[in-house]
């Protein structure tokens, strides 16, 4: 009788081991990086990879493949922009997820206007580069906005503020 009880318990407990999903042991990864303009009220607006120098702030939404807790860091890096040093990180923002979210929203702002050029958004998870997304800053199309942009590149400040985290 005891042998049957022991075998039954082993049999049912064995299913629990096989019932664990593979994602429990997998690493967190970036599913996608979305870049967007501001909608005028501080919220994420139109998705794009081409911005105007006056598009402030630029929103970056990072979708993860898991809700596991992870340190997410977003860097805006100069690829080629108006004589500024290449591969220089101009904005960096970090956030630690709480184990209940798989989307992190960041936004980044320069001190005045963005320097025209090519940039890259690098996303690091727990300090390791996970995914990148290229984007471009162009001169504004309106005459008044273009007057505010000098021919000399300006130093981009590392000021930014966090948007709400999902």
PDB file of C-alpha atoms in Angstrom:
ATOM      1  CA  UNK A   1       0.000   0.000   0.000  1.00  0.00           C
ATOM      2  CA  UNK A   2       2.786   2.391   0.922  1.00  0.00           C
ATOM      3  CA  UNK A   3       4.567   1.510  -2.306  1.00  0.00           C
ATOM      4  CA  UNK A   4       1.507   2.416  -4.367  1.00  0.00           C
ATOM      5  CA  UNK A   5       1.115   5.712  -2.502  1.00  0.00           C
ATOM      6  CA  UNK A   6       4.809   6.521  -3.029  1.00  0.00           C
ATOM      7  CA  UNK A   7       4.609   5.712  -6.744  1.00  0.00           C
ATOM      8  CA  UNK A   8       1.450   7.794  -7.134  1.00  0.00           C
ATOM      9  CA  UNK A   9       3.033  10.808  -5.469  1.00  0.00           C
ATOM     10  CA  UNK A  10       6.160  10.472  -7.608  1.00  0.00           C
ATOM     11  CA  UNK A  11       4.038  10.207 -10.726  1.00  0.00           C
ATOM     12  CA  UNK A  12       1.981  13.360  -9.993  1.00  0.00           C
ATOM     13  CA  UNK A  13       4.955  15.395  -8.770  1.00  0.00           C
ATOM     14  CA  UNK A  14       6.843  14.475 -11.916  1.00  0.00           C
ATOM     15  CA  UNK A  15       4.243  16.292 -14.035  1.00  0.00           C
ATOM     16  CA  UNK A  16       4.964  19.517 -12.166  1.00  0.00           C
ATOM     17  CA  UNK A  17       8.578  19.369 -13.253  1.00  0.00           C
ATOM     18  CA  UNK A  18       7.650  18.879 -16.904  1.00  0.00           C
ATOM     19  CA  UNK A  19       4.927  21.523 -16.667  1.00  0.00           C
ATOM     20  CA  UNK A  20       7.409  24.351 -16.183  1.00  0.00           C
ATOM     21  CA  UNK A  21       7.664  26.537 -19.240  1.00  0.00           C
ATOM     22  CA  UNK A  22      10.896  27.122 -21.069  1.00  0.00           C
ATOM     23  CA  UNK A  23      10.525  30.910 -20.678  1.00  0.00           C
ATOM     24  CA  UNK A  24      11.047  30.584 -16.916  1.00  0.00           C
ATOM     25  CA  UNK A  25      14.728  29.940 -17.551  1.00  0.00           C
ATOM     26  CA  UNK A  26      15.219  32.039 -20.673  1.00  0.00           C
ATOM     27  CA  UNK A  27      16.902  35.427 -20.757  1.00  0.00           C
ATOM     28  CA  UNK A  28      14.944  38.621 -21.222  1.00  0.00           C
ATOM     29  CA  UNK A  29      15.317  40.047 -24.738  1.00  0.00           C
ATOM     30  CA  UNK A  30      14.128  43.125 -26.621  1.00  0.00           C
ATOM     31  CA  UNK A  31      11.235  42.338 -28.960  1.00  0.00           C
ATOM     32  CA  UNK A  32      11.184  45.800 -30.546  1.00  0.00           C
ATOM     33  CA  UNK A  33      12.231  49.415 -30.146  1.00  0.00           C
ATOM     34  CA  UNK A  34       9.759  52.067 -31.268  1.00  0.00           C
ATOM     35  CA  UNK A  35      10.718  55.721 -31.687  1.00  0.00           C
ATOM     36  CA  UNK A  36       8.036  58.390 -31.823  1.00  0.00           C
ATOM     37  CA  UNK A  37       7.378  62.117 -31.808  1.00  0.00           C
ATOM     38  CA  UNK A  38       5.631  63.791 -28.917  1.00  0.00           C
ATOM     39  CA  UNK A  39       1.888  64.274 -29.452  1.00  0.00           C
ATOM     40  CA  UNK A  40       2.027  67.788 -27.974  1.00  0.00           C
ATOM     41  CA  UNK A  41       0.763  66.756 -24.547  1.00  0.00           C
ATOM     42  CA  UNK A  42       3.822  64.814 -23.382  1.00  0.00           C
ATOM     43  CA  UNK A  43       2.542  61.472 -24.655  1.00  0.00           C
ATOM     44  CA  UNK A  44       3.861  59.161 -27.375  1.00  0.00           C
ATOM     45  CA  UNK A  45       2.643  60.323 -30.782  1.00  0.00           C
ATOM     46  CA  UNK A  46       3.471  59.331 -34.356  1.00  0.00           C
ATOM     47  CA  UNK A  47       5.984  56.504 -34.744  1.00  0.00           C
ATOM     48  CA  UNK A  48       8.928  57.464 -36.965  1.00  0.00           C
ATOM     49  CA  UNK A  49      12.685  57.214 -37.420  1.00  0.00           C
ATOM     50  CA  UNK A  50      13.005  60.700 -38.939  1.00  0.00           C
ATOM     51  CA  UNK A  51      12.678  63.642 -36.577  1.00  0.00           C
ATOM     52  CA  UNK A  52      12.960  67.408 -36.855  1.00  0.00           C
ATOM     53  CA  UNK A  53      15.626  69.177 -34.795  1.00  0.00           C
ATOM     54  CA  UNK A  54      12.743  70.771 -32.882  1.00  0.00           C
ATOM     55  CA  UNK A  55      10.981  67.483 -32.067  1.00  0.00           C
ATOM     56  CA  UNK A  56      11.357  67.588 -28.304  1.00  0.00           C
ATOM     57  CA  UNK A  57      11.170  65.187 -26.624  1.00  0.00           C
ATOM     58  CA  UNK A  58      11.785  62.034 -28.645  1.00  0.00           C
ATOM     59  CA  UNK A  59       9.986  59.034 -27.176  1.00  0.00           C
ATOM     60  CA  UNK A  60      11.471  55.542 -27.117  1.00  0.00           C
ATOM     61  CA  UNK A  61       9.325  52.539 -26.228  1.00  0.00           C
ATOM     62  CA  UNK A  62      11.096  49.246 -25.526  1.00  0.00           C
ATOM     63  CA  UNK A  63       9.057  46.051 -25.659  1.00  0.00           C
ATOM     64  CA  UNK A  64      10.553  43.053 -23.867  1.00  0.00           C
ATOM     65  CA  UNK A  65       9.776  39.367 -24.391  1.00  0.00           C
ATOM     66  CA  UNK A  66       9.261  38.792 -20.673  1.00  0.00           C
ATOM     67  CA  UNK A  67       7.995  40.417 -17.502  1.00  0.00           C
ATOM     68  CA  UNK A  68      11.022  39.226 -15.526  1.00  0.00           C
ATOM     69  CA  UNK A  69      12.795  41.970 -13.593  1.00  0.00           C
ATOM     70  CA  UNK A  70      15.659  43.492 -15.605  1.00  0.00           C
ATOM     71  CA  UNK A  71      17.708  46.694 -15.736  1.00  0.00           C
ATOM     72  CA  UNK A  72      16.872  48.489 -19.000  1.00  0.00           C
ATOM     73  CA  UNK A  73      19.169  51.251 -20.238  1.00  0.00           C
ATOM     74  CA  UNK A  74      18.587  53.400 -23.318  1.00  0.00           C
ATOM     75  CA  UNK A  75      21.456  55.381 -24.889  1.00  0.00           C
ATOM     76  CA  UNK A  76      21.139  57.863 -27.752  1.00  0.00           C
ATOM     77  CA  UNK A  77      24.459  57.685 -29.577  1.00  0.00           C
ATOM     78  CA  UNK A  78      25.812  60.021 -32.275  1.00  0.00           C
ATOM     79  CA  UNK A  79      26.509  58.196 -35.526  1.00  0.00           C
ATOM     80  CA  UNK A  80      27.248  61.363 -37.513  1.00  0.00           C
ATOM     81  CA  UNK A  81      25.926  64.769 -36.480  1.00  0.00           C
ATOM     82  CA  UNK A  82      27.169  68.254 -37.332  1.00  0.00           C
ATOM     83  CA  UNK A  83      30.793  67.826 -36.347  1.00  0.00           C
ATOM     84  CA  UNK A  84      30.031  66.235 -32.967  1.00  0.00           C
ATOM     85  CA  UNK A  85      32.181  63.322 -31.837  1.00  0.00           C
ATOM     86  CA  UNK A  86      31.010  60.021 -33.332  1.00  0.00           C
ATOM     87  CA  UNK A  87      29.912  57.206 -31.028  1.00  0.00           C
ATOM     88  CA  UNK A  88      29.408  59.674 -28.181  1.00  0.00           C
ATOM     89  CA  UNK A  89      26.433  58.931 -25.957  1.00  0.00           C
ATOM     90  CA  UNK A  90      24.377  62.110 -25.720  1.00  0.00           C
ATOM     91  CA  UNK A  91      21.446  60.845 -23.654  1.00  0.00           C
ATOM     92  CA  UNK A  92      21.321  57.914 -21.287  1.00  0.00           C
ATOM     93  CA  UNK A  93      18.366  56.776 -19.190  1.00  0.00           C
ATOM     94  CA  UNK A  94      18.041  53.696 -16.988  1.00  0.00           C
ATOM     95  CA  UNK A  95      15.091  51.924 -15.446  1.00  0.00           C
ATOM     96  CA  UNK A  96      14.670  48.674 -13.498  1.00  0.00           C
ATOM     97  CA  UNK A  97      11.495  46.759 -14.293  1.00  0.00           C
ATOM     98  CA  UNK A  98       9.480  45.429 -11.380  1.00  0.00           C
ATOM     99  CA  UNK A  99       8.729  41.939 -12.693  1.00  0.00           C
ATOM    100  CA  UNK A 100       5.208  42.912 -13.767  1.00  0.00           C
ATOM    101  CA  UNK A 101       5.900  44.828 -16.970  1.00  0.00           C
ATOM    102  CA  UNK A 102       7.273  44.110 -20.410  1.00  0.00           C
ATOM    103  CA  UNK A 103       7.203  47.657 -21.859  1.00  0.00           C
ATOM    104  CA  UNK A 104       9.420  50.541 -20.761  1.00  0.00           C
ATOM    105  CA  UNK A 105       8.879  54.056 -22.122  1.00  0.00           C
ATOM    106  CA  UNK A 106      11.660  56.635 -22.155  1.00  0.00           C
ATOM    107  CA  UNK A 107      11.859  60.128 -23.565  1.00  0.00           C
ATOM    108  CA  UNK A 108      14.890  62.275 -24.265  1.00  0.00           C
ATOM    109  CA  UNK A 109      15.386  66.002 -24.718  1.00  0.00           C
ATOM    110  CA  UNK A 110      18.377  68.154 -25.649  1.00  0.00           C
ATOM    111  CA  UNK A 111      19.142  71.467 -23.945  1.00  0.00           C
ATOM    112  CA  UNK A 112      17.754  73.480 -26.884  1.00  0.00           C
ATOM    113  CA  UNK A 113      17.360  71.667 -30.215  1.00  0.00           C
ATOM    114  CA  UNK A 114      18.750  68.419 -31.575  1.00  0.00           C
ATOM    115  CA  UNK A 115      21.859  68.702 -33.739  1.00  0.00           C
ATOM    116  CA  UNK A 116      21.030  67.599 -37.282  1.00  0.00           C
ATOM    117  CA  UNK A 117      22.481  64.193 -38.132  1.00  0.00           C
ATOM    118  CA  UNK A 118      22.279  60.443 -37.719  1.00  0.00           C
ATOM    119  CA  UNK A 119      21.844  58.787 -34.333  1.00  0.00           C
ATOM    120  CA  UNK A 120      21.274  55.357 -32.850  1.00  0.00           C
ATOM    121  CA  UNK A 121      19.177  54.228 -29.897  1.00  0.00           C
ATOM    122  CA  UNK A 122      20.997  51.413 -28.081  1.00  0.00           C
ATOM    123  CA  UNK A 123      19.059  49.352 -25.549  1.00  0.00           C
ATOM    124  CA  UNK A 124      21.015  47.425 -22.942  1.00  0.00           C
ATOM    125  CA  UNK A 125      19.559  44.769 -20.660  1.00  0.00           C
ATOM    126  CA  UNK A 126      21.492  44.173 -17.450  1.00  0.00           C
ATOM    127  CA  UNK A 127      24.446  46.019 -19.001  1.00  0.00           C
ATOM    128  CA  UNK A 128      24.567  44.017 -22.250  1.00  0.00           C
ATOM    129  CA  UNK A 129      23.665  45.503 -25.638  1.00  0.00           C
ATOM    130  CA  UNK A 130      20.365  43.863 -26.626  1.00  0.00           C
ATOM    131  CA  UNK A 131      19.176  45.808 -29.683  1.00  0.00           C
ATOM    132  CA  UNK A 132      19.713  49.070 -31.583  1.00  0.00           C
ATOM    133  CA  UNK A 133      17.565  51.298 -33.763  1.00  0.00           C
ATOM    134  CA  UNK A 134      18.888  54.004 -36.106  1.00  0.00           C
ATOM    135  CA  UNK A 135      17.151  57.353 -36.483  1.00  0.00           C
ATOM    136  CA  UNK A 136      17.799  60.708 -38.092  1.00  0.00           C
ATOM    137  CA  UNK A 137      17.383  64.327 -37.056  1.00  0.00           C
ATOM    138  CA  UNK A 138      16.660  66.715 -39.943  1.00  0.00           C
ATOM    139  CA  UNK A 139      16.366  70.471 -40.230  1.00  0.00           C
ATOM    140  CA  UNK A 140      12.853  71.701 -39.485  1.00  0.00           C
ATOM    141  CA  UNK A 141      10.696  72.371 -42.518  1.00  0.00           C
ATOM    142  CA  UNK A 142       9.261  75.720 -41.383  1.00  0.00           C
ATOM    143  CA  UNK A 143      11.257  78.923 -41.906  1.00  0.00           C
ATOM    144  CA  UNK A 144      10.761  80.181 -38.318  1.00  0.00           C
ATOM    145  CA  UNK A 145      11.966  76.950 -36.728  1.00  0.00           C
ATOM    146  CA  UNK A 146      14.977  76.814 -39.069  1.00  0.00           C
ATOM    147  CA  UNK A 147      16.082  80.277 -37.877  1.00  0.00           C
ATOM    148  CA  UNK A 148      16.542  78.874 -34.367  1.00  0.00           C
ATOM    149  CA  UNK A 149      19.152  76.358 -35.512  1.00  0.00           C
ATOM    150  CA  UNK A 150      22.661  77.740 -35.776  1.00  0.00           C
ATOM    151  CA  UNK A 151      25.244  76.410 -38.189  1.00  0.00           C
ATOM    152  CA  UNK A 152      27.498  75.534 -35.235  1.00  0.00           C
ATOM    153  CA  UNK A 153      26.722  72.265 -33.498  1.00  0.00           C
ATOM    154  CA  UNK A 154      25.536  72.630 -29.943  1.00  0.00           C
ATOM    155  CA  UNK A 155      26.412  70.285 -27.151  1.00  0.00           C
ATOM    156  CA  UNK A 156      23.478  68.076 -26.385  1.00  0.00           C
ATOM    157  CA  UNK A 157      22.747  67.919 -22.680  1.00  0.00           C
ATOM    158  CA  UNK A 158      22.153  64.630 -20.943  1.00  0.00           C
ATOM    159  CA  UNK A 159      18.867  65.864 -19.557  1.00  0.00           C
ATOM    160  CA  UNK A 160      15.901  63.635 -19.897  1.00  0.00           C
ATOM    161  CA  UNK A 161      12.858  62.651 -17.997  1.00  0.00           C
ATOM    162  CA  UNK A 162      11.135  59.343 -17.678  1.00  0.00           C
ATOM    163  CA  UNK A 163       7.719  58.822 -19.111  1.00  0.00           C
ATOM    164  CA  UNK A 164       5.312  56.485 -17.452  1.00  0.00           C
ATOM    165  CA  UNK A 165       6.383  52.860 -17.320  1.00  0.00           C
ATOM    166  CA  UNK A 166       3.904  50.179 -18.200  1.00  0.00           C
TER     167      UNK A 166
END
